[in-house]
Coordinates of C-alpha atoms and ligand atoms in Angstrom, one line a residue:
X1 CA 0.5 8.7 -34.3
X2 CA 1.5 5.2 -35.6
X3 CA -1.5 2.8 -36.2
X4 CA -1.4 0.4 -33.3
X5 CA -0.7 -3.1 -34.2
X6 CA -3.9 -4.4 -31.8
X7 CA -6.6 -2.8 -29.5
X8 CA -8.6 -3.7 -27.0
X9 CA -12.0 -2.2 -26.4
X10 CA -13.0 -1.6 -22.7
X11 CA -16.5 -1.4 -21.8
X12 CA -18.1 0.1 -18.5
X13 CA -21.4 -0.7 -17.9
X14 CA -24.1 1.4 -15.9
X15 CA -27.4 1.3 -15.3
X16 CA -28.6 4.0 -17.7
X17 CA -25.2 4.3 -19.7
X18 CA -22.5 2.9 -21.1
X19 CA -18.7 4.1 -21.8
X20 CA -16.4 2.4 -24.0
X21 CA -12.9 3.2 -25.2
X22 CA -10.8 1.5 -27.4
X23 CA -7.1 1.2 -26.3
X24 CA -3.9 0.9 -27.8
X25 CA -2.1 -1.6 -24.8
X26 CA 1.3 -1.5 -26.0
X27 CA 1.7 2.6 -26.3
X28 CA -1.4 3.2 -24.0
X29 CA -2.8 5.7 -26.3
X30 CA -6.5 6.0 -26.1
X31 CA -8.1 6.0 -29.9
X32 CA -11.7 6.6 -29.2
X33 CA -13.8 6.9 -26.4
X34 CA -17.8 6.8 -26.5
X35 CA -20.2 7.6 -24.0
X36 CA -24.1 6.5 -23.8
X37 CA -26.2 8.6 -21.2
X38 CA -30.0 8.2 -20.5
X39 CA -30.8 4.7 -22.0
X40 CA -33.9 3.6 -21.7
X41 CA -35.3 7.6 -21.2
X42 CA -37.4 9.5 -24.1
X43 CA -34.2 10.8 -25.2
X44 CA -31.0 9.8 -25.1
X45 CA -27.2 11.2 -25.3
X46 CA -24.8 9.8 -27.3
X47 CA -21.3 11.0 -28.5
X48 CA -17.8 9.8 -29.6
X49 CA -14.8 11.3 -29.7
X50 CA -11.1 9.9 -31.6
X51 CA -8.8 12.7 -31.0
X52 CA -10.1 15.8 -32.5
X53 CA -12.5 14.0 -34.8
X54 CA -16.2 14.1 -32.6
X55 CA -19.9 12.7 -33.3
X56 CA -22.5 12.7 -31.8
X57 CA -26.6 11.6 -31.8
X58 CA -28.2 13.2 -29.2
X59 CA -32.1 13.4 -29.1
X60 CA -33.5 9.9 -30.5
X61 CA -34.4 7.5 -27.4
X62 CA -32.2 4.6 -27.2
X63 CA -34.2 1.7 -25.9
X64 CA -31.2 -0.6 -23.9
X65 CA -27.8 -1.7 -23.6
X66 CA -27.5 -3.3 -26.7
X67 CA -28.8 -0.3 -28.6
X68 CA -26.4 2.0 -26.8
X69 CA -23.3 -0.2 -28.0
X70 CA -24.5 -0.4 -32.1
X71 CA -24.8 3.6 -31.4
X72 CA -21.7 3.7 -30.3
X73 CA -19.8 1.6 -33.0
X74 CA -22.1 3.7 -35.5
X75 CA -20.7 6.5 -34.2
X76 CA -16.6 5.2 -34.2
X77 CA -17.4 4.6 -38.4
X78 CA -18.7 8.2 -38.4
X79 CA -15.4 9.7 -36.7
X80 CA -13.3 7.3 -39.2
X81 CA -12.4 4.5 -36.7
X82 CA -14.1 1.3 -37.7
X83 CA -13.9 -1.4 -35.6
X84 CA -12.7 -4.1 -38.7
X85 CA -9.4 -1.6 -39.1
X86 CA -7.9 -1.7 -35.8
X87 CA -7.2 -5.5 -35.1
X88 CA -9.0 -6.0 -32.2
X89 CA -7.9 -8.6 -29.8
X90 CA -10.4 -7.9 -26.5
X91 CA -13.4 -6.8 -24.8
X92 CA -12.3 -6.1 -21.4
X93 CA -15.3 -5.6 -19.3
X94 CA -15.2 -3.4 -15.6
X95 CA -16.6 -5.4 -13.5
X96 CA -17.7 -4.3 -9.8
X97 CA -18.1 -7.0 -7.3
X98 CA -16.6 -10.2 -7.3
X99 CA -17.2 -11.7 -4.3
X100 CA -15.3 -14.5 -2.8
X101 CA -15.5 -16.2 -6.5
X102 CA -13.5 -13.8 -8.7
X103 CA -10.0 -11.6 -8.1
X104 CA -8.3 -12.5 -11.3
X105 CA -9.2 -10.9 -14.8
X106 CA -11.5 -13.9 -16.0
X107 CA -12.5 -14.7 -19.2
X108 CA -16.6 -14.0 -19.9
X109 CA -18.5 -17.6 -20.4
X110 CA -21.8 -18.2 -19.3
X111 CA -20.8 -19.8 -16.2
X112 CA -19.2 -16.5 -14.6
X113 CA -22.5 -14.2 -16.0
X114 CA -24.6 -16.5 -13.6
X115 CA -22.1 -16.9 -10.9
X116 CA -22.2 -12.4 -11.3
X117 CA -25.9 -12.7 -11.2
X118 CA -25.8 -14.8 -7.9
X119 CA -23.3 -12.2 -6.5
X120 CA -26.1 -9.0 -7.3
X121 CA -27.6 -8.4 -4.1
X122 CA -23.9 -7.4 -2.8
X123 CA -23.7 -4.4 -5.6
X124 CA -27.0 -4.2 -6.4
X125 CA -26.6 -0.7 -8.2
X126 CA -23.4 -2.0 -10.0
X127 CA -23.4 -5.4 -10.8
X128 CA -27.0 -6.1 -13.1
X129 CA -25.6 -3.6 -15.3
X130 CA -22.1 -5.1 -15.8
X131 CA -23.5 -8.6 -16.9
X132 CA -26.0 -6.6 -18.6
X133 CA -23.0 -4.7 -20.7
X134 CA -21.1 -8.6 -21.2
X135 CA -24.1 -10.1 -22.0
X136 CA -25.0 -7.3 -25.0
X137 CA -20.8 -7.3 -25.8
X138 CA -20.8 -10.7 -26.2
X139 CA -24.2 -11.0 -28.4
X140 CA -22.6 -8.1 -31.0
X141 CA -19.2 -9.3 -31.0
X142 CA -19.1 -13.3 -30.4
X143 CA -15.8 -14.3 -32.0
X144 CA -13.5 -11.9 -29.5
X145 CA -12.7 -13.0 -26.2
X146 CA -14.4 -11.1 -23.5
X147 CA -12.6 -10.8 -20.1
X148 CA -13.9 -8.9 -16.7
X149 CA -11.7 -7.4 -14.8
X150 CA -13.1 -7.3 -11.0
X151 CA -12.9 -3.7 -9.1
X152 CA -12.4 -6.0 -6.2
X153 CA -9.5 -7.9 -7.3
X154 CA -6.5 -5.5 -5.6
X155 CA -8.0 -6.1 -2.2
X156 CA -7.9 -9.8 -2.0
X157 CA -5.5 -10.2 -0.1
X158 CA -6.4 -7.6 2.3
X159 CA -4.5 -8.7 5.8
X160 CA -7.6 -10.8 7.6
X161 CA -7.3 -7.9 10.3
X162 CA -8.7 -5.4 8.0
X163 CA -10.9 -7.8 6.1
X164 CA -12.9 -8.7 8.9
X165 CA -15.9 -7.2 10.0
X166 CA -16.1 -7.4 14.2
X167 CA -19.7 -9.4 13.5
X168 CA -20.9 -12.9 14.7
X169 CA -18.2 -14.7 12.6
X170 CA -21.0 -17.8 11.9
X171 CA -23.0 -15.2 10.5
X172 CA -20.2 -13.6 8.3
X173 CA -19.0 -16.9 7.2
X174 CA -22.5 -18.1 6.0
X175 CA -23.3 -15.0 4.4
X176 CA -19.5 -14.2 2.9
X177 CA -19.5 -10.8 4.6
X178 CA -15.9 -9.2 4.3
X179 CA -14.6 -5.8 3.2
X180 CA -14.0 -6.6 -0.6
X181 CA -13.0 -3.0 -1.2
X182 CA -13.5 -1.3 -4.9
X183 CA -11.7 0.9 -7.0
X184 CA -9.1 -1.8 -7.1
X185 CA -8.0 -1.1 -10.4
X186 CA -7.2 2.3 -9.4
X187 CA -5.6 2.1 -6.4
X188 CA -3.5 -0.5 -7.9
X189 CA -2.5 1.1 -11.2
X190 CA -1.9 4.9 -9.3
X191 CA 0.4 2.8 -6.5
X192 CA 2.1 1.5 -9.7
X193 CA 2.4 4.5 -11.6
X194 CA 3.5 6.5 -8.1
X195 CA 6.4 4.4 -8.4
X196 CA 7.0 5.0 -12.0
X197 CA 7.5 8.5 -11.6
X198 CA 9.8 8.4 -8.7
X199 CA 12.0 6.5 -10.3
X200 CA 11.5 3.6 -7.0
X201 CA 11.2 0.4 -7.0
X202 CA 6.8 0.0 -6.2
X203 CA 8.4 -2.9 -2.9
X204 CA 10.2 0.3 -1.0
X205 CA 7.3 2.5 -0.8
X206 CA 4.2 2.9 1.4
X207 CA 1.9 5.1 0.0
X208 CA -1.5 6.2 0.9
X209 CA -3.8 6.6 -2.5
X210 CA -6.8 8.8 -2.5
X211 CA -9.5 8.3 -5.2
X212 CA -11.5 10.8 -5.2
X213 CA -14.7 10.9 -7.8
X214 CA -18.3 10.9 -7.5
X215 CA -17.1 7.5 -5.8
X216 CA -14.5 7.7 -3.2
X217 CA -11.9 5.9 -1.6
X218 CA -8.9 5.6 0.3
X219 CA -6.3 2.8 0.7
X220 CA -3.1 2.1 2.4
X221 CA -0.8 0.2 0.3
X222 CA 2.7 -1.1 1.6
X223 CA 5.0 -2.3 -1.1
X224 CA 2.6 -2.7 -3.9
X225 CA 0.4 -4.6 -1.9
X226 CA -3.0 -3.0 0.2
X227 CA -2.7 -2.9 4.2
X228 CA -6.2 -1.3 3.9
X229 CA -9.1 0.8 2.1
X230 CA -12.1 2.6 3.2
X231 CA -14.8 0.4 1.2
X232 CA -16.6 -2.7 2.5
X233 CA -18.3 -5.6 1.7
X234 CA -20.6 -2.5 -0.5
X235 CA -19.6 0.6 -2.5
X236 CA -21.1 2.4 0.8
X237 CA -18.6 2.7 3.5
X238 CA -15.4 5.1 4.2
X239 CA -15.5 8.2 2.7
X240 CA -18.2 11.0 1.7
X241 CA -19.0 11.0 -1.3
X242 CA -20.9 12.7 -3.9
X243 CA -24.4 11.0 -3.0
X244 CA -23.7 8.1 -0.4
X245 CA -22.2 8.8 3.1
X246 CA -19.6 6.7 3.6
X247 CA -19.3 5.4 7.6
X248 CA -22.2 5.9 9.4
X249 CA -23.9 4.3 12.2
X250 CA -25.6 1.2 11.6
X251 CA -28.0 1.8 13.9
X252 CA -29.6 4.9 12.0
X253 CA -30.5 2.3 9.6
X254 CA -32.6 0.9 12.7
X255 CA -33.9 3.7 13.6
X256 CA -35.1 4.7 10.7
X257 CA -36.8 1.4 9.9
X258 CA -38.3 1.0 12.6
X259 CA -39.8 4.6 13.7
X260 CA -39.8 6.5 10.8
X261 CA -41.1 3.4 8.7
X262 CA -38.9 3.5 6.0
X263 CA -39.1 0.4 4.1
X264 CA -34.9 -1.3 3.6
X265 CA -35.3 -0.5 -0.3
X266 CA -35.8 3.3 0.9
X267 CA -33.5 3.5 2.8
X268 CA -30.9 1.8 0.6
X269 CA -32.1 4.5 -2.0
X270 CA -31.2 7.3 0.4
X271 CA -27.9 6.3 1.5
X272 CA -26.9 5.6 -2.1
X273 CA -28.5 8.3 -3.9
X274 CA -28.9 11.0 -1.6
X275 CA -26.8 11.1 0.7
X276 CA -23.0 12.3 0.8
X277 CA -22.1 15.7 -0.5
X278 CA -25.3 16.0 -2.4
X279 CA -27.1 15.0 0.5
X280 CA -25.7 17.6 2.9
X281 CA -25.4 20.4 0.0
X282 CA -27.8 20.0 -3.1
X283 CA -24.9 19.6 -5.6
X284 CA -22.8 16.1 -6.6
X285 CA -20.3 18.7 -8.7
X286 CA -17.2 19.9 -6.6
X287 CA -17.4 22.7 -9.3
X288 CA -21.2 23.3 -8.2
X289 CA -20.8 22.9 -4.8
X290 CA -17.5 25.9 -4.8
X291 CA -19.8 28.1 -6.1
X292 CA -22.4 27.6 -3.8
X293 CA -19.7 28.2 -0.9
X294 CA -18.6 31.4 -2.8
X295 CA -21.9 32.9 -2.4
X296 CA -22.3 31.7 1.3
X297 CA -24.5 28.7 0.5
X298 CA -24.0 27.3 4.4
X299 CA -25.4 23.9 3.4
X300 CA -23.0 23.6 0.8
X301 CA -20.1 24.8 3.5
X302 CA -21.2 22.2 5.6
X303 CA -21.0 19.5 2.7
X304 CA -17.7 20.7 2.3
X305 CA -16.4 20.5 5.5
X306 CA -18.2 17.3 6.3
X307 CA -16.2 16.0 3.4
X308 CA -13.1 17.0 4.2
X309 CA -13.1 16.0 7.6
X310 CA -13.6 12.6 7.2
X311 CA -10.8 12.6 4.6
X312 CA -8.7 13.9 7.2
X313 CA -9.4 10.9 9.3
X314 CA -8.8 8.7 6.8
X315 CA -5.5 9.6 6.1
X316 CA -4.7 10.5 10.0
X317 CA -5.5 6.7 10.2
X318 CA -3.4 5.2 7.7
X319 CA -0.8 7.3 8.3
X320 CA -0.8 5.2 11.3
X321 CA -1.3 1.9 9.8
X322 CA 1.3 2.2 7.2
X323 CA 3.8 3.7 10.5
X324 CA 5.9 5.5 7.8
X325 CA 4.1 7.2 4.8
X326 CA 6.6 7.5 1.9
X327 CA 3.6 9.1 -0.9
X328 CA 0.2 10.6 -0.7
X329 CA -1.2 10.1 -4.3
X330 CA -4.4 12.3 -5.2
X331 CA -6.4 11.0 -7.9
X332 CA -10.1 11.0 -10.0
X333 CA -12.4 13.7 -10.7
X334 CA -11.5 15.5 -7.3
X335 CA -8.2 14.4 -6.4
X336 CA -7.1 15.4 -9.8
X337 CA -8.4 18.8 -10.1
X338 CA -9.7 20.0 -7.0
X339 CA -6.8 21.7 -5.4
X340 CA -8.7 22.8 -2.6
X341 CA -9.8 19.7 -1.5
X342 CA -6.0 18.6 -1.4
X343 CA -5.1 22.0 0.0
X344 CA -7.8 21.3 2.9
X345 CA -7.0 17.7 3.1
X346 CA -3.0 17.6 4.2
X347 CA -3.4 21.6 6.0
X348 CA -1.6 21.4 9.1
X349 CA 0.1 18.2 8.5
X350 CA 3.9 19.4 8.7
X351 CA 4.2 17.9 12.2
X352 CA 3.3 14.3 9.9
X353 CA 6.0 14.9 7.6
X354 CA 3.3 16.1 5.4
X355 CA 3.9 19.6 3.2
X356 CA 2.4 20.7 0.3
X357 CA 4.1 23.3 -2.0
X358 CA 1.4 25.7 -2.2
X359 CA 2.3 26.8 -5.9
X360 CA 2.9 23.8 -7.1
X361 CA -0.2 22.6 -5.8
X362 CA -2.9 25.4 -7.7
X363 CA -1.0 24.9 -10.6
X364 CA -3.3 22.7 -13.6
X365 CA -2.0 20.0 -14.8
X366 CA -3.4 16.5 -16.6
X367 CA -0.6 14.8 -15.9
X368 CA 1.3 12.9 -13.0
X369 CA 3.1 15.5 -11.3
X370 CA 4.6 16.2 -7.5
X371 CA 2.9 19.3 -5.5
X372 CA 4.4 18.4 -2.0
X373 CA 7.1 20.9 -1.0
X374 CA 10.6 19.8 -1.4
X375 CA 11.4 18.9 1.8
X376 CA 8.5 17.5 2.7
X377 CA 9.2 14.2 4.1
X378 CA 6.4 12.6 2.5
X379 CA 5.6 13.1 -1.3
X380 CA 2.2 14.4 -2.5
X381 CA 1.5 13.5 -6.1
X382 CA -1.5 14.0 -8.5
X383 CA -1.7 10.8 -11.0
X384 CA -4.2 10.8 -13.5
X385 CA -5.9 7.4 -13.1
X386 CA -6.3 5.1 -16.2
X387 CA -9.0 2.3 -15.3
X388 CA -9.4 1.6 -18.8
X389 CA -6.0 1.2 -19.6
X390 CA -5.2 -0.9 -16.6
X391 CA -8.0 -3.2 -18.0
X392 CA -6.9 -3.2 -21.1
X393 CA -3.1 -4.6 -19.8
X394 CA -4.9 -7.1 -17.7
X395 CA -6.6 -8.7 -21.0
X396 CA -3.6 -8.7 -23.1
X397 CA -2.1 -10.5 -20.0
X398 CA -4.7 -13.1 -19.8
X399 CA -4.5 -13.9 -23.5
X400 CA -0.7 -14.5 -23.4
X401 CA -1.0 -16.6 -20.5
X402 CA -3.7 -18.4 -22.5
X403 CA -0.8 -19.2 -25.0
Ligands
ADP501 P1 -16.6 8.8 -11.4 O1 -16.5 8.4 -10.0 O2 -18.0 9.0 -11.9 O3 -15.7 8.1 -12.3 P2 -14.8 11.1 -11.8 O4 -13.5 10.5 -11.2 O5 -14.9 11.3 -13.2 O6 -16.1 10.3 -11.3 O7 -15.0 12.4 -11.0 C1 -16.1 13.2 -11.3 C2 -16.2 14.4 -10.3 O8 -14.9 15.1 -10.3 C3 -17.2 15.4 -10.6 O9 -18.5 15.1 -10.1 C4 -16.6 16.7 -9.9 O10 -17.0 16.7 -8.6 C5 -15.1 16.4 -9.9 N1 -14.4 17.3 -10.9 C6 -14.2 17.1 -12.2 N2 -13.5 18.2 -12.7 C7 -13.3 19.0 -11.6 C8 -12.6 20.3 -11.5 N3 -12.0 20.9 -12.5 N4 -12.6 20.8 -10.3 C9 -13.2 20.2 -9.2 N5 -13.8 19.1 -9.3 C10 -13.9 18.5 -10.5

């Protein structure tokens, strides 16, 4: 591999860890990648990896963010690649919710890290530890420019008929409540990369993306730009996920408060960290959860199913939305490698113009590849999603338009 002539180091922030890679923009080659797990817990996991060279420190206890990010750069020396000998131009930041404030990839200052600590209550699990990753970013490595890059910003411009919540509109106003959507960066680079491999311009296709991780969305995206997705104004709503529920009533959340006397902060616990797949089936691992089926776990059927049927919807509606659906893109955790789940997801679909190639479909693969059948008037494609890379581009963009 040629030395790249700059990098950009992406950081993602969590509440108890912290990934980082360190990007090559112009080829898209990934150098390094650390990850950080159980901060703040009696002992912690650290490891880095820079193509086949790993290290890694797990055992000692490391205390908080900032502690978690000299580990990490500790560990890049160790496997031979020191920050000082890569030219590094950025710190692109993921950053979850940007309310009504933020949609463009904005530069760090101390201004945005208070306007992102007004906007916690709407991402309450996701934001604190974003600022928390700038804030410590920023402290070990001042003279860089630091830019976020908002999980938000693709839906933006969501059409106002699938931004707005049916709600009193004085109340939604006051309160900014919209459907901001997430994964943005996702949806938005898989759309793009859908494109790529077709050989089609990104304007003459509508294309239905699924993301499908621990987190999971859908969206409906009509010449590059989205029609709709399946998250809200929170992380919470659309899809079943691996521990929150997606849709659900709003009036269990009633219920629940007031006769079984859960308190709001329990309940939020509940539908964000026990819920969804887990919730129904005991596992958050699609590789767990097969297993459990396989030796006729019911529960774990049922989470399946559960699952699967509200994917179904999801695409059954956009497939109306979008009137004619050119691509299905699978992607994340899931969508990349769980071929039943896309098996499952598009069965009996022919009548849609839907058909996958069975084959095609089982095969493995880590790269962008078609497993529709080939006269299946809608492609099906698996692309590998690249958050870190997207945010990599969008800071290289910002500093040339900085110019
Ligand atoms: P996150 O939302 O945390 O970024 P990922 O996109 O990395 O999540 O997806 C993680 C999930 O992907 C795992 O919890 C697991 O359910 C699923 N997954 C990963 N590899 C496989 C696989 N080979 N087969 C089935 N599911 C997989």
């Amino acid at each position: 591999m040629t030395s790249p002539t700059r990098t950009v180091l992406v950081v993602n922030s969590g509440s108890s860890s912290l990934k980082c890679q360190l990007i090559d923009p112009d080829s898209g080659a990934s150098l390094a990648d650390g990850t950080v797990e159980r901060i703040g817990e009696d002992s912690a996991l650290a490891g880095v990896s820079a193509g086949e060279r790993e290290a890694r420190r797990d055992g000692p206890a490391i205390v908080d963010h900032e502690a978690a990010l000299r580990t990490t750069f500790d560990l890049l020396e160790e496997v031979g690649t020191s920050l000082d000998a890569v030219n590094l131009v950025a710190v692109g930041h993921r950053a979850v919710h940007g309310g009504r404030s933020f949609y463009q990839p904005t530069p760090v200052t101390d201004e945005l890290i208070a306007k992102m600590h007004e906007l916690s209550p709407l991402a309450p699990l996701h934001n604190p530890p974003g600022v928390l990753g700038m804030e410590v970013a920023r402290k070990i490595l001042p003279d860089l420019p630091h830019i976020a890059v908002f999980d938000t910003a693709f839906f933006h411009d969501l059409p106002a008929a699938s931004a707005t919540y049916a709600i009193d509109r004085d109340v939604a106003e006051q309160w900014h409540i919209r459907r901001y959507g997430f994964h943005g960066t996702s949806h938005k680079y898989v759309s793009e990369q859908a494109a790529v491999f077709l050989d089609q311009p990104l304007a003459s296709l509508n294309q239905i993306v699924l993301h499908l991780g621990n987190g999971a969305s859908a969206s409906a995206i009509a010449g590059g730009r989205p029609v709709d997705t399946s998250m809200g104004l929170t992380p919470l709503e659309g899809l079943v996920m691996g521990t929150r529920p997606g849709d659900i009533d709003p009036g269990i959340i009633f219920y629940l408060a007031r006769t079984a006397k859960m308190s709001i902060d329990e309940i939020d616990e509940m539908l964000n960290r026990r819920s969804g797949v887990f919730g129904l089936g005991g596992e958050i691992d699609f590789r767990e959860l097969h297993k459990q089926i396989g030796s006729g776990d019911t529960a774990a059927q049922l989470a399946y199913d559960v699952y699967i049927h509200r994917l179904r919807k999801y695409i059954g509606a956009y497939l109306a939305l979008l009137g004619n659906t050119d691509v299905v893109v699978f992607t994340a955790g899931v969508g990349e490698n769980d071929a039943s789940v896309r098996r499952d997801a598009l069965a009996g679909l022919t009548g849609l113009g839907i058909e996958l190639d069975v084959h095609l479909n089982a095969s493995p693969g880590h790269t962008a590849r078609r497993v529709s059948a080939d006269d299946s008037p809608t492609t099906v494609l698996v692309i590998p999603t690249n958050e870190e890379l997207a945010i990599a581009r969008d800071c290289i963009a910002v500093l040339t338009a900085e110019r």
